[in-house]
mmCIF file of C-alpha atoms in Angstrom:
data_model
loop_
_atom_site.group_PDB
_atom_site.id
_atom_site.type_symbol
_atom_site.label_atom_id
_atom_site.label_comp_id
_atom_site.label_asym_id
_atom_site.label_seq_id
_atom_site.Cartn_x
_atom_site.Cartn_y
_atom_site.Cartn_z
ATOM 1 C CA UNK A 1 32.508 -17.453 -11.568
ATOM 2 C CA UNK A 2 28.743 -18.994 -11.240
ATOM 3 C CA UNK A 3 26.432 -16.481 -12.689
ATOM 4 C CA UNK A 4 22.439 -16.165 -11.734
ATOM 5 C CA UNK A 5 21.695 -18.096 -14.534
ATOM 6 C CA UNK A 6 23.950 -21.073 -13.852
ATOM 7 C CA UNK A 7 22.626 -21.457 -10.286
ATOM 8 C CA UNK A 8 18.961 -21.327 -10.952
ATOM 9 C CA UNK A 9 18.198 -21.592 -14.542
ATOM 10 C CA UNK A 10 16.462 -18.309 -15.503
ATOM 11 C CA UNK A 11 17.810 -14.735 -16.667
ATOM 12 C CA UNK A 12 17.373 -11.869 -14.540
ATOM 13 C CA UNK A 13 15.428 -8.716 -16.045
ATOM 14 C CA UNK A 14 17.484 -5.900 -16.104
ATOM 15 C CA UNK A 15 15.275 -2.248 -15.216
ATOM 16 C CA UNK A 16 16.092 0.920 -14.465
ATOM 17 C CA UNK A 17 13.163 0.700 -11.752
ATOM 18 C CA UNK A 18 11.153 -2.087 -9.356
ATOM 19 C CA UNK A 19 7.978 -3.337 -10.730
ATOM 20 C CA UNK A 20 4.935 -1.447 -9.776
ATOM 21 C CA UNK A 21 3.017 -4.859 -9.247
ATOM 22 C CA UNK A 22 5.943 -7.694 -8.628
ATOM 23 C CA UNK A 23 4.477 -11.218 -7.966
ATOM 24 C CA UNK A 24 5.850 -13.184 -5.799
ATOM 25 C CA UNK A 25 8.988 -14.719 -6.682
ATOM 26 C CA UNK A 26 10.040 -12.367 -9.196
ATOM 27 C CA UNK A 27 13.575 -11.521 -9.447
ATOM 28 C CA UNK A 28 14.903 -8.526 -11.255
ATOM 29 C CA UNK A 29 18.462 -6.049 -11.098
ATOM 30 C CA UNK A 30 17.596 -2.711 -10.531
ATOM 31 C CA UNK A 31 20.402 -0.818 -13.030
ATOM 32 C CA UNK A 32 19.476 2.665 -10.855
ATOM 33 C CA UNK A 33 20.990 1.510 -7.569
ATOM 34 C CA UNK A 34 22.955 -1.447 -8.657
ATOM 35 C CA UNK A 35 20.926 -3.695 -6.522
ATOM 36 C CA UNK A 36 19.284 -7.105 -6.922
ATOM 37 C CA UNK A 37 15.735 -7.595 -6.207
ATOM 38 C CA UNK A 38 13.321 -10.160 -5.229
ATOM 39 C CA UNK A 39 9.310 -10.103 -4.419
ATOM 40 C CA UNK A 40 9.280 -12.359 -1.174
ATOM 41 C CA UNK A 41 5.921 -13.478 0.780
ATOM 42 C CA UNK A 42 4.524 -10.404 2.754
ATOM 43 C CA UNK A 43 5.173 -11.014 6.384
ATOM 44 C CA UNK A 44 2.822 -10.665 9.101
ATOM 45 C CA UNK A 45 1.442 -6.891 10.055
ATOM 46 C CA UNK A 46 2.201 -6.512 13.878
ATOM 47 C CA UNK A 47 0.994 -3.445 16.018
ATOM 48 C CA UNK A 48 2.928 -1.257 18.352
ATOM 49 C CA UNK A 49 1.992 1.582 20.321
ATOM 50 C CA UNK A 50 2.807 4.815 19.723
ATOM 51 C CA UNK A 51 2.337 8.166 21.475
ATOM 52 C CA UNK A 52 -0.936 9.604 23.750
ATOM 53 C CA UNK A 53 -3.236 11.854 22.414
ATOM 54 C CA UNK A 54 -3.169 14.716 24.946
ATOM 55 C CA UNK A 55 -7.131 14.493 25.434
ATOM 56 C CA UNK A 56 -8.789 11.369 25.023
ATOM 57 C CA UNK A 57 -11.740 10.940 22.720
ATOM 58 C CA UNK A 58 -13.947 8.814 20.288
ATOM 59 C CA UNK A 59 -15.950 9.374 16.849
ATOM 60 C CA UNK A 60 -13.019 12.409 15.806
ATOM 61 C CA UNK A 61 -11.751 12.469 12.196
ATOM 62 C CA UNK A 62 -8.672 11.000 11.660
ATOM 63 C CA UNK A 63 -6.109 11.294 8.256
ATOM 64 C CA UNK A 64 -2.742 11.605 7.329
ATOM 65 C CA UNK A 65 0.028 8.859 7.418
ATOM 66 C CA UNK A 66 1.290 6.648 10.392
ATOM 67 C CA UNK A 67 4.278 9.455 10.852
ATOM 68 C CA UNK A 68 1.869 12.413 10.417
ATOM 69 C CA UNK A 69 -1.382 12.792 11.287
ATOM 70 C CA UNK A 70 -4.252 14.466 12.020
ATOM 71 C CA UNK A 71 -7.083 14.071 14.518
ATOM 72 C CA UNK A 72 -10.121 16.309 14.022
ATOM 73 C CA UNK A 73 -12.707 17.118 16.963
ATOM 74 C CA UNK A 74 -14.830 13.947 18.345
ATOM 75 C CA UNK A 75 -16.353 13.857 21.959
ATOM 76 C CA UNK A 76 -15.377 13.874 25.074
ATOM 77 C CA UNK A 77 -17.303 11.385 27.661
ATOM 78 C CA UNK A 78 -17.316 11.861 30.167
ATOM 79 C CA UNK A 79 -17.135 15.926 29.552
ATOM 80 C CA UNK A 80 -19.031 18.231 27.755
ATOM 81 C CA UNK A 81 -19.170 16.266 24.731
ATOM 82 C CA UNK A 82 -18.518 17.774 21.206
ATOM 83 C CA UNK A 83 -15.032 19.519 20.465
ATOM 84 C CA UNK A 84 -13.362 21.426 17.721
ATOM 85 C CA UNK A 85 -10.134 20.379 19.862
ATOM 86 C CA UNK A 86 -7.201 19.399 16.907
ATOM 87 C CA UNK A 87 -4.094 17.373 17.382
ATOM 88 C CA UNK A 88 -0.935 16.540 14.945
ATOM 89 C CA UNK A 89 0.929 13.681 15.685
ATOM 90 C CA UNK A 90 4.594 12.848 14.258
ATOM 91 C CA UNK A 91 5.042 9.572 14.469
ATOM 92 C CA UNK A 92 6.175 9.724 18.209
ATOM 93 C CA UNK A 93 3.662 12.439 19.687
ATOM 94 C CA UNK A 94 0.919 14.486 19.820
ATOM 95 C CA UNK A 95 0.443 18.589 19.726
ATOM 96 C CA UNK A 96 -2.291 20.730 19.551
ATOM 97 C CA UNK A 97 -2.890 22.500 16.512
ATOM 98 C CA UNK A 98 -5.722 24.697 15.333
ATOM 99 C CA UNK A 99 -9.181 23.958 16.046
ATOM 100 C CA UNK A 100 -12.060 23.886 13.738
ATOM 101 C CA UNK A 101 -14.632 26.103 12.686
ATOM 102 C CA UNK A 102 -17.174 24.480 14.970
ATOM 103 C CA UNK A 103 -17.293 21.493 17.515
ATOM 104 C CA UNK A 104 -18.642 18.511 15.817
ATOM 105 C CA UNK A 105 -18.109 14.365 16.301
ATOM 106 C CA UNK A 106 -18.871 11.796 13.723
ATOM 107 C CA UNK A 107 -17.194 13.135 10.642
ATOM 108 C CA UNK A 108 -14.641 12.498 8.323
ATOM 109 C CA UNK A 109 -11.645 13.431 6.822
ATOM 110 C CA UNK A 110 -9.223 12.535 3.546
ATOM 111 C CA UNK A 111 -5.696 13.493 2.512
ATOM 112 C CA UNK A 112 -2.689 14.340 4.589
ATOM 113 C CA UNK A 113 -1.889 16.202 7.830
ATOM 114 C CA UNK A 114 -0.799 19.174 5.734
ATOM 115 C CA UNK A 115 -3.302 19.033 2.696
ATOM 116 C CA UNK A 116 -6.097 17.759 4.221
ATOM 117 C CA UNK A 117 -10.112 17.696 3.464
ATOM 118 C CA UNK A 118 -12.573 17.768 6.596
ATOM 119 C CA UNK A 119 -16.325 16.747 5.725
ATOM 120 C CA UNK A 120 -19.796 16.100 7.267
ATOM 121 C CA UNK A 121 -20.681 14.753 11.205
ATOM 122 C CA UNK A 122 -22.597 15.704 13.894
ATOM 123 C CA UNK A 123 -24.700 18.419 14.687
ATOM 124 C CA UNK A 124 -25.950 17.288 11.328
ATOM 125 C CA UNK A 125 -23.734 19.045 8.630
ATOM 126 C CA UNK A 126 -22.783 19.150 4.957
ATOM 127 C CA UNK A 127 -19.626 21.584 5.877
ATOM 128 C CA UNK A 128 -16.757 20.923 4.665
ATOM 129 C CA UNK A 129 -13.223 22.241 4.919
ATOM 130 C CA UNK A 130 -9.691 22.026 3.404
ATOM 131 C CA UNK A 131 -6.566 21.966 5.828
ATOM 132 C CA UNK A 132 -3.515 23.447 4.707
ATOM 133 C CA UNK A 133 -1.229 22.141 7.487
ATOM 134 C CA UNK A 134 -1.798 25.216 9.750
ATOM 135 C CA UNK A 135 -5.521 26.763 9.362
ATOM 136 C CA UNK A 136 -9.103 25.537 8.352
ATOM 137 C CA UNK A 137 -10.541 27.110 5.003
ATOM 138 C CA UNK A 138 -14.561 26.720 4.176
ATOM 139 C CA UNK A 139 -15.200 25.566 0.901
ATOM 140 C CA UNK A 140 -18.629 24.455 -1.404
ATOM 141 C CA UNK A 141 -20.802 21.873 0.853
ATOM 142 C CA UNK A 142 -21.671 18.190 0.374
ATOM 143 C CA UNK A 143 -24.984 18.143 -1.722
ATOM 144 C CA UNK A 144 -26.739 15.597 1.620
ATOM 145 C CA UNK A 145 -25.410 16.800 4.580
ATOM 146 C CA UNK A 146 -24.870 13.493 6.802
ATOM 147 C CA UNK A 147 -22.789 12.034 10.120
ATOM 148 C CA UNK A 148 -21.562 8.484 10.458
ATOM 149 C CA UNK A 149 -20.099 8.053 6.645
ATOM 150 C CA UNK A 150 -17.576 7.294 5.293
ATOM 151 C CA UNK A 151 -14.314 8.483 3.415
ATOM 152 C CA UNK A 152 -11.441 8.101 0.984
ATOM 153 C CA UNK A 153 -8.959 10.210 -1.363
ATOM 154 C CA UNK A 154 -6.733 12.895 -0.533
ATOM 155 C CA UNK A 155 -7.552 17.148 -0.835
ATOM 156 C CA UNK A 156 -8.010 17.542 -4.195
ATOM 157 C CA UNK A 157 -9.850 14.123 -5.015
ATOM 158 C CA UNK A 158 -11.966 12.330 -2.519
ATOM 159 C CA UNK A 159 -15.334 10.335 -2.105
ATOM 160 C CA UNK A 160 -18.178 10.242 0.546
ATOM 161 C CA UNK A 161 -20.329 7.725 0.816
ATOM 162 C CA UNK A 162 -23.090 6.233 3.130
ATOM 163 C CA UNK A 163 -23.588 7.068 7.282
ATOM 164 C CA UNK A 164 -26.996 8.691 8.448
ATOM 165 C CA UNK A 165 -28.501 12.180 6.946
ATOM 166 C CA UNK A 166 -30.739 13.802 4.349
ATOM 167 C CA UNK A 167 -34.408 14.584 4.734
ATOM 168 C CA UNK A 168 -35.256 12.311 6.847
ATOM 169 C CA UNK A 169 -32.417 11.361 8.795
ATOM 170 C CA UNK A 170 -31.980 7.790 7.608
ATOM 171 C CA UNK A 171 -29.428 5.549 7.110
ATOM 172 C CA UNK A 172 -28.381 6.282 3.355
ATOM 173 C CA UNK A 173 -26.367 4.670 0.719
ATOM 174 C CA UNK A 174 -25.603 8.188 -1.274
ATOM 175 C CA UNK A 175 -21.670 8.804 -2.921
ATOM 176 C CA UNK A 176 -20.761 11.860 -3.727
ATOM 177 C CA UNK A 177 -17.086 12.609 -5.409
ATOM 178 C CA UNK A 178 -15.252 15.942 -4.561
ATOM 179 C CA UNK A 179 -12.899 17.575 -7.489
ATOM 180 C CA UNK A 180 -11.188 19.871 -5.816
ATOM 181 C CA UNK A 181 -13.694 22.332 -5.667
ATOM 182 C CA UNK A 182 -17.304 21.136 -5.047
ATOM 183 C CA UNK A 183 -19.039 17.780 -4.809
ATOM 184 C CA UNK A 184 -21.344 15.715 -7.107
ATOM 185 C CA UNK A 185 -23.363 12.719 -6.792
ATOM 186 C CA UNK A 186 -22.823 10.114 -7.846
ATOM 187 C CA UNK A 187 -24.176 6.080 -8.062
ATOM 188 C CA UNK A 188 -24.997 4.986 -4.674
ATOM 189 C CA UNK A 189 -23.929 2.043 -2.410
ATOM 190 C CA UNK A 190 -25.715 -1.475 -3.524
ATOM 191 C CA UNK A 191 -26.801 -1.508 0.235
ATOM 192 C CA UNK A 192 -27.494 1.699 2.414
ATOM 193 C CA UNK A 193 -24.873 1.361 5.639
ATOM 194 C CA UNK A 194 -23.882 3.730 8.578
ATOM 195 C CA UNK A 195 -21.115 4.119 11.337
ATOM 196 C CA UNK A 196 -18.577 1.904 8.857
ATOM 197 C CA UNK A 197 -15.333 2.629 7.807
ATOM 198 C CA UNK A 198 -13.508 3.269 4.463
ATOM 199 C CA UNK A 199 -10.508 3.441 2.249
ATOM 200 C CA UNK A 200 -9.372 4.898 -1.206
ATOM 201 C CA UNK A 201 -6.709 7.018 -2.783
ATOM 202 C CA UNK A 202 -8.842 8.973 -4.953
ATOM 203 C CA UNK A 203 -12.066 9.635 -6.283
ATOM 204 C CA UNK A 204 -12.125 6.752 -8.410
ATOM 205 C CA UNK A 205 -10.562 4.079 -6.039
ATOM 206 C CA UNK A 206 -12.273 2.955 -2.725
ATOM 207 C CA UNK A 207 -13.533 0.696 -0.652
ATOM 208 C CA UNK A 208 -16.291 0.597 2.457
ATOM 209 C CA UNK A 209 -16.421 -2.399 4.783
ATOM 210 C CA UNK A 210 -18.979 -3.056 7.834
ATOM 211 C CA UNK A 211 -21.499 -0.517 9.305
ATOM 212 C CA UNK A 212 -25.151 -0.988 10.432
ATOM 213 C CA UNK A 213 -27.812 -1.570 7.935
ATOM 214 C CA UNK A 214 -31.126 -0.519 8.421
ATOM 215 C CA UNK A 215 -32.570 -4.392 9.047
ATOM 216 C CA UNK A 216 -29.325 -4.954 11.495
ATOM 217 C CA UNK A 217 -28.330 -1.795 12.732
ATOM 218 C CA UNK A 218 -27.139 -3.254 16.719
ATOM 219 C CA UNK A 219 -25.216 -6.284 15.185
ATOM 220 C CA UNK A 220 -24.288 -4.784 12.290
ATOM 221 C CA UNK A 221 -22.508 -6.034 9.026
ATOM 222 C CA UNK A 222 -20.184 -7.857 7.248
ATOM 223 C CA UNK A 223 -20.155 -6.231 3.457
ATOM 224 C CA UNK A 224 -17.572 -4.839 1.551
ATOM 225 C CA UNK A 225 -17.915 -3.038 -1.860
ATOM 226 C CA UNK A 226 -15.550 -1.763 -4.239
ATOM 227 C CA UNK A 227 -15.857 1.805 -5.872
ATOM 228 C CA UNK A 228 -14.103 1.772 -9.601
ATOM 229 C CA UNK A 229 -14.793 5.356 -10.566
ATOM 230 C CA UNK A 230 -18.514 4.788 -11.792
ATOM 231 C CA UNK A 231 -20.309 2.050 -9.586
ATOM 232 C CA UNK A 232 -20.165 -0.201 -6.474
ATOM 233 C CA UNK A 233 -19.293 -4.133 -6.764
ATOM 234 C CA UNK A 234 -19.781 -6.420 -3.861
ATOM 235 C CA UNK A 235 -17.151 -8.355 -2.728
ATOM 236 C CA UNK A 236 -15.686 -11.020 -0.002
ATOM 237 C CA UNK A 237 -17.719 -10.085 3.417
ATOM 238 C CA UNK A 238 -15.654 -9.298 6.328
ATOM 239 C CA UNK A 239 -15.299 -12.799 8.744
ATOM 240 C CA UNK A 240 -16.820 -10.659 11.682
ATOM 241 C CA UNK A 241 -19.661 -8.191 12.399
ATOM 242 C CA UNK A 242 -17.972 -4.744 12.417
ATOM 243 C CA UNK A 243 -20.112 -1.182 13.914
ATOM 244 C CA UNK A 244 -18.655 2.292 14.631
ATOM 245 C CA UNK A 245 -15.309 1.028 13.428
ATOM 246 C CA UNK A 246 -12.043 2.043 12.215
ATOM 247 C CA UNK A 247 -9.671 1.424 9.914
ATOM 248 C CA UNK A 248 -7.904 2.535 6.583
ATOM 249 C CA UNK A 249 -6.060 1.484 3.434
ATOM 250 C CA UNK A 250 -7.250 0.831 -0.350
ATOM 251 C CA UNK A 251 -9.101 -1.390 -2.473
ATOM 252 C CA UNK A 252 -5.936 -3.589 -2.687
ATOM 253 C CA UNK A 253 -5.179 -3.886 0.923
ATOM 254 C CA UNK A 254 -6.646 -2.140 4.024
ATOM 255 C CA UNK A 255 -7.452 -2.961 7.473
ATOM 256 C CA UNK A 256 -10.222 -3.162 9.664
ATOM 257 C CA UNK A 257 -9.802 -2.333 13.325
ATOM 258 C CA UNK A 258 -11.277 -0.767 16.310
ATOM 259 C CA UNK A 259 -15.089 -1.772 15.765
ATOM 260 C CA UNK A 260 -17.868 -3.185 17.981
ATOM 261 C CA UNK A 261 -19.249 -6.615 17.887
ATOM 262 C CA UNK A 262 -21.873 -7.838 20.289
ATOM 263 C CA UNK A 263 -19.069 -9.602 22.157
ATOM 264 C CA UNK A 264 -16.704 -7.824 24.292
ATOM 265 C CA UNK A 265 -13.856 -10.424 23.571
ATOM 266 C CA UNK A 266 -14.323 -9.320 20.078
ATOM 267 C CA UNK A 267 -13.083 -5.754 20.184
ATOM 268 C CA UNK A 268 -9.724 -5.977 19.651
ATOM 269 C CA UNK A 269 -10.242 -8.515 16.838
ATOM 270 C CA UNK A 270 -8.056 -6.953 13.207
ATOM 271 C CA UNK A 271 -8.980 -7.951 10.034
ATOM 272 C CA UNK A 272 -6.537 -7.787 6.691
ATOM 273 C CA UNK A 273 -7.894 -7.345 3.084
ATOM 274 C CA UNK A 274 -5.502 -8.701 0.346
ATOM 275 C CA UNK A 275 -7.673 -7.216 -2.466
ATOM 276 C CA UNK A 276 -9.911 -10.357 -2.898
ATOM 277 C CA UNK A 277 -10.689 -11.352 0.640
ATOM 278 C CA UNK A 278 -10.471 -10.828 4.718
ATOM 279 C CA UNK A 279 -8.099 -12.800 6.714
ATOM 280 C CA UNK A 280 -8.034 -12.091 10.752
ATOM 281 C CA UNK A 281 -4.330 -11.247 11.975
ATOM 282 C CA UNK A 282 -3.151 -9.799 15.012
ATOM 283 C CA UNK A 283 -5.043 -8.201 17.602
ATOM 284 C CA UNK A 284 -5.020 -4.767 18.608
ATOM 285 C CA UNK A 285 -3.594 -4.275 22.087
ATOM 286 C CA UNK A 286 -6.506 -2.586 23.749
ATOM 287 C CA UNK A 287 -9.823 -3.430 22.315
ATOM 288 C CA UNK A 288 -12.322 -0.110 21.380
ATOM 289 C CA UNK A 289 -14.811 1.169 19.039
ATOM 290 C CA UNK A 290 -16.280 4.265 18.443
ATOM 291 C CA UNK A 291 -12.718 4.989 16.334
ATOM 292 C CA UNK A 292 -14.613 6.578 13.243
ATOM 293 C CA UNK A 293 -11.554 6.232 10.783
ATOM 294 C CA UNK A 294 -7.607 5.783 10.610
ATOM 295 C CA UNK A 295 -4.702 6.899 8.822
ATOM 296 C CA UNK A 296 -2.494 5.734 6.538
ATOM 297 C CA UNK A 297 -1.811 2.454 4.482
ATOM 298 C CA UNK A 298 -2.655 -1.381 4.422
ATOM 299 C CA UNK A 299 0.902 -1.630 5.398
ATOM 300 C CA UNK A 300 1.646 1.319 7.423
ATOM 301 C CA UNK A 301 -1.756 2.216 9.797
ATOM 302 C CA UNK A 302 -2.233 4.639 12.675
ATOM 303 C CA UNK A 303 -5.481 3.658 14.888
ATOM 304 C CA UNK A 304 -6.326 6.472 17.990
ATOM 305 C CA UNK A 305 -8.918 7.012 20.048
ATOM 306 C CA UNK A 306 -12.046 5.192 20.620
ATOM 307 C CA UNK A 307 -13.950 3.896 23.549
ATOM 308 C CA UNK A 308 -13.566 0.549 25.917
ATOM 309 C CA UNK A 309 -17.189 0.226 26.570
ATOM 310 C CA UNK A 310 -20.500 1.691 27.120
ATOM 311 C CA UNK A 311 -20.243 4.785 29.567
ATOM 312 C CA UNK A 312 -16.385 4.525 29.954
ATOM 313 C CA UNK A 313 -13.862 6.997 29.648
ATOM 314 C CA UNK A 314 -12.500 7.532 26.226
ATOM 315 C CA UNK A 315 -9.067 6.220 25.249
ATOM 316 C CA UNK A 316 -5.903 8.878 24.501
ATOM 317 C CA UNK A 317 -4.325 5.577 23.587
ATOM 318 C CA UNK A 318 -2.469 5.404 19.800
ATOM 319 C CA UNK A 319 -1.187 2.115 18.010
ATOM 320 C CA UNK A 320 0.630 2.157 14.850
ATOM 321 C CA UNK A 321 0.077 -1.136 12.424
ATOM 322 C CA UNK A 322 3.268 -2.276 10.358
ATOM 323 C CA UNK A 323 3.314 -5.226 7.570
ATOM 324 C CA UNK A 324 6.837 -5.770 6.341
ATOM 325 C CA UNK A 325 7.652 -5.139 2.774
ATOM 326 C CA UNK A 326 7.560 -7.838 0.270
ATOM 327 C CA UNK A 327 10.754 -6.868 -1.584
ATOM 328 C CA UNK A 328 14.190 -7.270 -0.404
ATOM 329 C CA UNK A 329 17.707 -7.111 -1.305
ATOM 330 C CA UNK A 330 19.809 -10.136 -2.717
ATOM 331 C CA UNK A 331 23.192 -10.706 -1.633
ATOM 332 C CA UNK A 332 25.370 -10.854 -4.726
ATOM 333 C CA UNK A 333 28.515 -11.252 -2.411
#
């Protein structure tokens, strides 16, 4: 019988476990399940839609995974505006839950739908609270209260960084880390930003692309920078102008969705970070900003929310983003 070896040439590495970080073309035999592995090309992400919200709104806090989530508050227009209004969606639908402390829009949030963290937004605010899956719990404030930021980690280990606050009410570049119990600053942003979006899985790991800049607030901005745990590193700009965008992921691969661009034919527009740089892939079905956030992964992504355009009604409407896995089975048959 023709062995692996005979075919093609090479051994195959025998583990009791897949690679953490396979490259592609790597073959191995994993000896736990008996099954032969190889790292083949990531396919494309697609999007699909997924259930209604049961009240459509923008700017809300969204976290969690693509099959369970949380959305936090956000605004109602046209309506009377802020809510503490919170729904928990499945990964088919959406139910209401408990509501926050207060109404507020413009925040963010970290973690999962049942260990969550809920931080900042509008009425200006340094609140924050954790989520335990079924009630809200106040815990030690953000040291610069702020609205518009950005977010990344889970309950027990997240970062906050840029969006509009402090003394004066600017546009800021500040970080500050949360432990688990209260939050510290830390080194800020190489370039002050608002109304953004972010990534991570801790406080040591994340990433912020787009948002207005002070100089270029309307158009906005195409930066990205890295967060390793101490300091901020630029990196590849996004390909478009992104504002009061969405998206999710980590410094290895996230997606940025949902955002405004001067262009209306530009709303839809998805962009895919690899780690190193921004490709554009597929579109979202219905083009929106005003999504403040996302759940989930750079493979599996929930987007809800937003708004179609100035003075429209804001979208109940929920797509779910899905990029194949790069390892499959062989056939040793």
């Amino acid at each position: 019988m023709t062995d692996y070896k005979d075919k093609h040439g090479i051994k195959v590495q025998a583990v009791s476990s897949d690679p953490t970080n396979p490259i592609e073309g790597q073959v191995w035999f994993n000896t736990t399940t008996n099954k032969l592995k190889y790292k083949a090309p990531l396919g494309a992400g697609s999007w699909a839609n997924g259930g209604n919200m049961n009240s459509g709104r923008r700017s809300g806090a969204s976290f969690g995974t693509q099959s369970a989530s949380l959305y936090a508050g956000g605004r109602f227009a046209p309506g009377p505006g802020r809510t503490a209004y919170v729904e928990s969606y499945n990964g088919s639908s959406w139910s209401e839950t408990t509501d926050m402390p207060a109404a507020k829009d413009r925040q963010r949030g970290a973690g999962t739908s049942s260990a969550g963290l809920h931080f900042g937004g509008e009425p200006e605010t340094p609140d924050t609270q954790t989520w335990n899956g079924s009630a809200w719990s106040e815990v030690n404030n953000m040291n610069t209260g702020r609205h518009d930021h950005m977010a990344g980690g889970v309950q027990g280990s997240a970062l906050a960084f840029a969006g509009e606050g402090g003394p004066s009410n600017t546009t800021i570049g500040n970080t500050e880390s949360w432990n688990g119990t209260s939050w510290s600053e830390v080194a800020d942003l190489n370039t002050a930003r608002e109304q953004g979006c972010g990534g991570g899985t801790s406080n040591t790991e994340a990433i912020c692309f787009g948002g207005g800049t002070p100089a270029n607030m309307n158009a906005g901005s195409q930066l990205t920078e890295t967060w390793n745990g101490s300091s901020w590193s630029e990196t590849g700009d996004l390909n478009e102008l992104k504002i009061y965008g969405g998206g999710f992921g980590s410094t290895s691969s996230a997606v940025a969705c949902g955002s405004y661009n001067p262009s209306p034919s530009s709303w839809a527009n998805v962009e895919e970070w690899n780690g190193s740089s921004w490709s554009e892939v597929a579109n979202l079905s219905q083009g929106r900003y005003f999504t403040h956030g996302g759940s989930g992964t750079g493979s599996l992504g929930l987007l809800a929310g937003g708004q179609q355009g100035p003075g429209t009604t804001n979208m109940n409407n929920t797509e779910e983003w899905t990029k194949p896995p790069g390892v499959e089975e062989i056939s040793t048959e």
